[in-house]
Structures are given as structure tokens and as C-alpha cells.
Coordinates of C-alpha atoms in Angstrom, one line a residue:
S1 CA 164.0 178.6 160.5
P2 CA 163.2 174.9 161.2
T3 CA 163.5 175.5 164.9
G4 CA 161.1 178.4 164.8
D5 CA 158.6 176.5 162.7
S6 CA 158.7 173.6 165.1
W7 CA 158.1 175.9 168.1
G8 CA 155.2 177.6 166.3
I9 CA 153.6 174.2 165.6
F10 CA 154.1 173.1 169.2
T11 CA 152.5 176.4 170.4
F12 CA 149.5 175.9 168.1
L13 CA 148.9 172.4 169.4
C14 CA 149.1 173.5 173.0
A15 CA 146.6 176.2 172.3
A16 CA 144.3 173.8 170.6
L17 CA 144.4 171.3 173.4
C18 CA 143.7 173.9 176.0
N19 CA 140.6 175.0 174.1
L20 CA 139.3 171.5 173.5
P21 CA 136.4 172.0 176.0
A22 CA 135.1 174.9 174.0
L23 CA 135.0 172.9 170.8
P24 CA 131.9 171.1 169.7
A25 CA 131.5 167.6 171.1
L26 CA 133.1 164.8 169.2
N27 CA 130.9 161.8 169.0
C28 CA 132.2 158.3 168.1
S29 CA 129.6 156.6 166.0
E30 CA 128.2 153.3 167.4
E31 CA 129.7 151.4 164.4
L32 CA 132.7 150.4 166.5
G33 CA 130.4 148.8 169.1
A34 CA 128.2 147.4 166.4
G35 CA 131.2 145.7 164.7
Q36 CA 132.4 144.1 167.9
S37 CA 128.8 143.1 168.8
I38 CA 128.3 141.5 165.4
Q39 CA 131.6 139.5 165.7
Q40 CA 130.6 138.3 169.1
T41 CA 127.1 137.3 167.9
Y42 CA 128.6 135.5 164.9
D43 CA 131.0 133.6 167.2
L44 CA 128.1 132.7 169.5
T45 CA 126.0 131.5 166.6
R46 CA 128.8 129.2 165.5
Y47 CA 129.3 127.9 169.0
L48 CA 125.5 127.1 169.3
E49 CA 125.7 125.3 166.0
H50 CA 128.4 123.1 167.4
Q51 CA 126.6 122.7 170.7
L52 CA 123.3 121.8 169.0
R53 CA 124.9 119.0 167.0
T54 CA 125.8 117.1 170.2
L55 CA 122.5 118.0 171.9
A56 CA 120.3 116.9 168.9
G57 CA 122.1 113.6 168.6
T58 CA 121.6 112.9 172.3
Y59 CA 118.0 114.0 172.3
L60 CA 117.1 112.0 169.2
N61 CA 118.6 108.9 170.8
Y62 CA 116.4 109.7 173.8
L63 CA 113.3 109.8 171.5
G64 CA 114.4 106.5 170.0
P65 CA 113.6 105.1 166.5
P66 CA 112.7 106.2 163.9
F67 CA 113.7 109.7 165.1
N68 CA 117.4 108.8 165.6
E69 CA 117.7 107.1 162.3
P70 CA 119.9 109.1 159.8
D71 CA 117.5 108.8 156.9
F72 CA 114.4 109.8 158.8
N73 CA 112.9 112.8 157.0
P74 CA 109.2 113.1 157.7
P75 CA 106.9 115.7 156.1
R76 CA 106.2 118.7 158.3
L77 CA 102.9 118.3 160.1
A78 CA 100.4 121.2 160.6
R79 CA 101.1 120.9 164.4
A80 CA 104.7 121.9 163.8
E81 CA 103.7 125.2 162.1
R82 CA 103.7 127.0 165.5
V83 CA 107.5 126.6 165.4
P84 CA 109.1 129.5 163.5
S85 CA 110.2 128.1 160.1
A86 CA 113.5 128.9 158.5
T87 CA 112.4 127.4 155.2
V88 CA 112.4 130.7 153.3
D89 CA 113.8 131.1 149.8
L90 CA 117.4 132.2 150.2
D91 CA 117.2 134.8 147.5
L92 CA 114.1 136.2 149.1
W93 CA 115.8 136.2 152.5
R94 CA 118.9 138.0 151.2
G95 CA 116.7 140.6 149.6
L96 CA 115.5 141.7 153.0
T97 CA 117.0 144.7 154.7
D98 CA 119.5 144.1 157.6
N99 CA 116.9 145.4 160.0
A100 CA 114.3 142.9 158.7
R101 CA 116.6 139.9 159.0
L102 CA 117.8 140.9 162.4
A103 CA 114.2 141.3 163.6
A104 CA 113.3 138.0 162.2
N105 CA 116.2 136.3 163.9
Y106 CA 115.4 138.0 167.2
R107 CA 111.7 136.9 167.1
A108 CA 112.5 133.4 166.0
Y109 CA 115.1 132.7 168.7
S110 CA 112.9 134.2 171.3
R111 CA 110.1 131.9 170.3
L112 CA 112.3 128.8 169.9
L113 CA 113.7 129.5 173.4
C114 CA 110.2 129.3 174.8
Y115 CA 109.6 125.9 173.2
L116 CA 113.0 124.6 174.4
R117 CA 112.2 125.6 178.0
V118 CA 108.9 123.7 177.7
L119 CA 111.0 120.7 176.3
D120 CA 113.4 121.0 179.2
S121 CA 110.6 120.7 181.8
Q122 CA 109.3 117.5 180.2
V123 CA 112.5 115.5 179.8
G124 CA 112.9 112.5 182.0
T125 CA 116.7 112.2 182.4
A126 CA 118.8 114.5 184.6
E127 CA 121.7 114.5 182.2
L128 CA 119.6 115.6 179.2
R129 CA 117.8 118.3 181.3
H130 CA 121.3 119.6 182.3
R131 CA 122.3 119.8 178.6
L132 CA 119.1 121.4 177.6
A133 CA 119.4 124.0 180.4
H134 CA 122.9 124.8 179.3
F135 CA 121.8 125.2 175.7
C136 CA 118.9 127.4 176.7
A137 CA 121.2 129.7 178.6
S138 CA 123.4 130.0 175.5
L139 CA 120.4 130.7 173.3
Q140 CA 119.2 133.3 175.7
G141 CA 122.6 134.9 175.3
L142 CA 122.2 134.9 171.5
V143 CA 118.8 136.6 171.8
L144 CA 120.4 139.3 174.0
S145 CA 123.4 139.6 171.6
I146 CA 121.1 140.1 168.6
G147 CA 119.2 142.7 170.5
G148 CA 122.6 144.4 171.2
V149 CA 123.5 144.4 167.5
M150 CA 120.1 146.0 166.7
S151 CA 120.4 148.7 169.3
S152 CA 124.0 149.6 168.2
L153 CA 122.8 149.9 164.6
G154 CA 119.9 152.1 165.7
Y155 CA 117.2 149.5 164.9
P156 CA 114.2 149.2 167.3
L157 CA 113.8 145.8 169.1
P158 CA 110.7 143.8 168.0
A159 CA 108.3 142.7 170.6
G160 CA 109.2 139.3 172.0
P161 CA 106.8 136.4 172.7
A162 CA 104.7 136.7 175.8
G163 CA 103.9 133.7 178.0
S164 CA 103.7 130.1 176.8
P165 CA 104.6 129.4 173.1
V166 CA 101.5 127.2 172.9
P167 CA 98.4 129.2 172.2
P168 CA 95.7 129.1 174.9
G169 CA 93.3 126.3 174.4
A170 CA 95.6 124.5 171.8
P171 CA 95.2 120.8 172.1
A172 CA 98.2 118.7 173.3
A173 CA 99.7 116.1 171.0
P174 CA 97.1 113.3 170.8
N175 CA 99.8 110.6 171.2
D176 CA 103.4 110.1 172.1
F177 CA 104.5 109.7 168.5
L178 CA 103.2 113.2 167.5
K179 CA 104.7 114.7 170.6
K180 CA 108.1 113.3 169.6
M181 CA 107.4 114.7 166.1
D182 CA 106.9 118.1 167.5
D183 CA 110.3 117.8 169.3
F184 CA 112.0 116.5 166.2
W185 CA 110.8 119.5 164.1
L186 CA 111.8 122.0 166.9
L187 CA 115.4 120.7 166.7
K188 CA 115.4 120.6 162.9
E189 CA 114.2 124.2 162.5
L190 CA 116.7 125.4 165.2
Q191 CA 119.5 123.8 163.2
T192 CA 118.4 125.6 160.0
W193 CA 118.0 128.9 161.8
L194 CA 121.5 128.7 163.3
W195 CA 123.0 127.7 160.0
R196 CA 121.4 130.7 158.2
S197 CA 122.1 133.1 161.0
A198 CA 125.8 132.3 160.9
K199 CA 125.8 133.3 157.2
D200 CA 123.8 136.5 158.0
F201 CA 126.2 137.7 160.7
N202 CA 129.2 136.7 158.6
R203 CA 128.0 139.0 155.8
L204 CA 127.0 141.7 158.3
K205 CA 130.4 141.8 160.0
K206 CA 132.0 142.4 156.6
K207 CA 129.8 145.5 156.1
V208 CA 130.5 146.9 159.6
P209 CA 134.1 146.0 160.4
P210 CA 135.1 146.2 164.1
A211 CA 137.8 148.8 163.5
M212 CA 135.5 151.3 161.9
V213 CA 135.2 154.6 163.8
T214 CA 133.5 157.7 162.5
L215 CA 133.8 161.1 164.1
R216 CA 130.9 163.5 163.8
L217 CA 130.9 167.1 164.7
E218 CA 127.6 168.4 166.1
A219 CA 126.3 171.4 164.1
R220 CA 126.6 174.7 165.8
E221 CA 126.7 178.4 165.0
F222 CA 129.9 180.3 165.4

């Protein structure tokens, strides 16, 4: 009868619940955490893009002409090569594995953060130092967030930069103009990295949606 069938199902469920401790452990995959972490990292990248637009304008005005002129587009000097370059062919970049792109982002922002902290210590105005310090704190958060994404996806963290970003014994800029050129290229590369990273994390979050949960049963003999 329907009543008997319902009672039988209820009895079976109770028995199953009572014996749950004896069942093999159910492990939620880290894809749920990865999806959430990717979304947060994407949001932070977009926030930093917005934040940098204001900071770059203020800093270039601080440097003065020709650095604050809209059509100023100098060639990259050899001195600027120490700053991680984002000028990689887009097809080549997209052809990398997720792990390789994440590792490149992690290393680049770690390095760029070191340069920005040096920049912050050299700025002469209190307001600009405050803005740089705030941006550095946000960028540090992005580095940690990228590390969290890598860990949740099971990728090893690359070794970060140690010490000063300037190699020991490297000569300082011989004049004020070249020093400003270094600062200009630092901001320019940072803008390009953030623009590309936003695209990276937007694609990645579509591959690992936040709501995805996978249950895995540990193998065991019965």
C-alpha cells in the first residue's frame, strides 16, 4: 500500500542516516572555494584597474611634462627591462596553461609591488604617498588572492622576489629624466598587466563556476 511504501522509505532513510559515520568520507572538491576565490580575484583586479587610473593621472602630473601629456609615448629603455613586461603576444599568452598564466601573474605582481614600494618611499608629497600606500595594500591583496586561487586549484606557488627589486650593484638613474622614465614605465606596465589579468580571471571564472560542487568517495574495500 502507499502508506506501507512511505513507511518503508522512511525507515530506510533513518537507517542510512544512522550509519553515515561508517560510510566512506565524502570530500567536497575545492572547486567551490576556487570559484569563489576566482570571482573575488577578478573583482579585485577590476577595482585595481579603476584605482590605478586615478593614481596614474595624479602621479604623472607629479612628474610633470612631458610625462603627463596624453600623446607621450616614448620607446622602452633598456633600464626599464627590469620591470616585468606584459607585452606578450595575446595568442601566445592564451595558449599557456591556466597554471602558467597564474604563476606569471603571481610573479609579476609580486615584483611590481616591490617597485611600487620603492616608489612610495621616494615621493615628496604626503597625499601621493598616502595614495601609493593604499594602492600597494590593494596590490598586496591581489598577490595573496592569486596565491589563494592557485592553492585551491592544486597549483604550487612560484617563489616570490626576495629583497630589493633592483639588482645589487645596479646603477641608479643617471639623471632625473631617466628616473621619471622608469616610473612612467612602471605605471604603464602595471596598467597592461591589470587589463590582461582581468581578462584572464574572467575566462577562468567561466571554467570554474562558484556553484560547482563535486563529491568524491574515497576508495575502500568492503
